[in-house]
Amino acid sequence: IRQLLHNEFGIKTQKVNDLTHKIHEAFLEDMISFYKNDSSVKPKHNAEVTFQLLKGKRIKVALDTGFSRDIADTILYRFGWIKNQLIDFSVTSDEVKNGRPHPDLIYTAMKLAQINSALEVAKVGDTISDLQEGTSSGCKYVIGITTGAYSRKELEKEKHTHLIDDLLQVVDIVTEA
């Protein structure tokens, strides 16, 4: 935003900073309103059942996201995942130095969960940067889910241990002996 305002519109530095802040604040308000109210915002198919099954097997569930804490909490509260104790932890991009594909989000979740080795972690995600994050973290399982942002064909190009079509498959993968 800063570059556009400065380079394309020739706006001076202090004015750019003020406008950038206002634009970002408007963006956050719009995002929070969307995730709070839009009827299209729903949990991924089988997400809640998967969380319940994992927690029933005493496996900790942590979510990491490129969203900021205020947006993530809007979603987590709307879905009832905090109130219903379906997740143990969440880590957002504004709580770490580097977002995906760097390992910071996973390492922070590991610290919260008191897990010392990424070989005890399964990273599940629907984007290329999710898979890169799991790989850069050294996770035992790097699982791509094909029902999201990228197709199976696109995800196949990235390092992974598994590609799945249903989140329920995570339970079998992480509990296999």
Phi, psi and omega in degrees: 000316180301313182298316179299311182297320183281307186285316185276326185248356176065026181281140183290158190307307183297318179296322178300314181298318179296313180294320179300316179299315180296318179296316180296317179298318178296319177300312180300316179300316179296316180296313181297318178299316179299308183291338178279326193240336187289130184292344179282348182277111182217155175298152174299148179307127178070010179298311185293320178296318179298314178301315181298316180295317179297313180295326176296336177263013178063034175259127181287142180244120177233141176248141170234150186210152173282352176287160173281165184303319183295322178287314180301315180297325177302315180291312183299320178289320179299318181283347181076016185289332177281308181303319182271006176055041178277341175233154179266322185212159168217148180229134182244162186298332180277002179256000181230162180290314184236133176277192178301146007270010178293159184277002188305317181298315181292316180298323178293317177298320178299318179298315179299324182273358182059044176252128185265340185234132176294347176287359174253012188240140170247123174261125179240131179196166184248013180235162176299318180294331174298312180295319178297320178298314179298319179293314181293337179275344182079027181297145177299316180241130173237103192247120176265135177254127190273005184260022184235229190292330184236152179281166175304315182301319179291318181291328180301334182287343184259152177299138180197165173259330182212148166238130184232159180251354181212132181302332179302334180297337179302319183301311180295321182296310187280347179253003178293141185280000000 
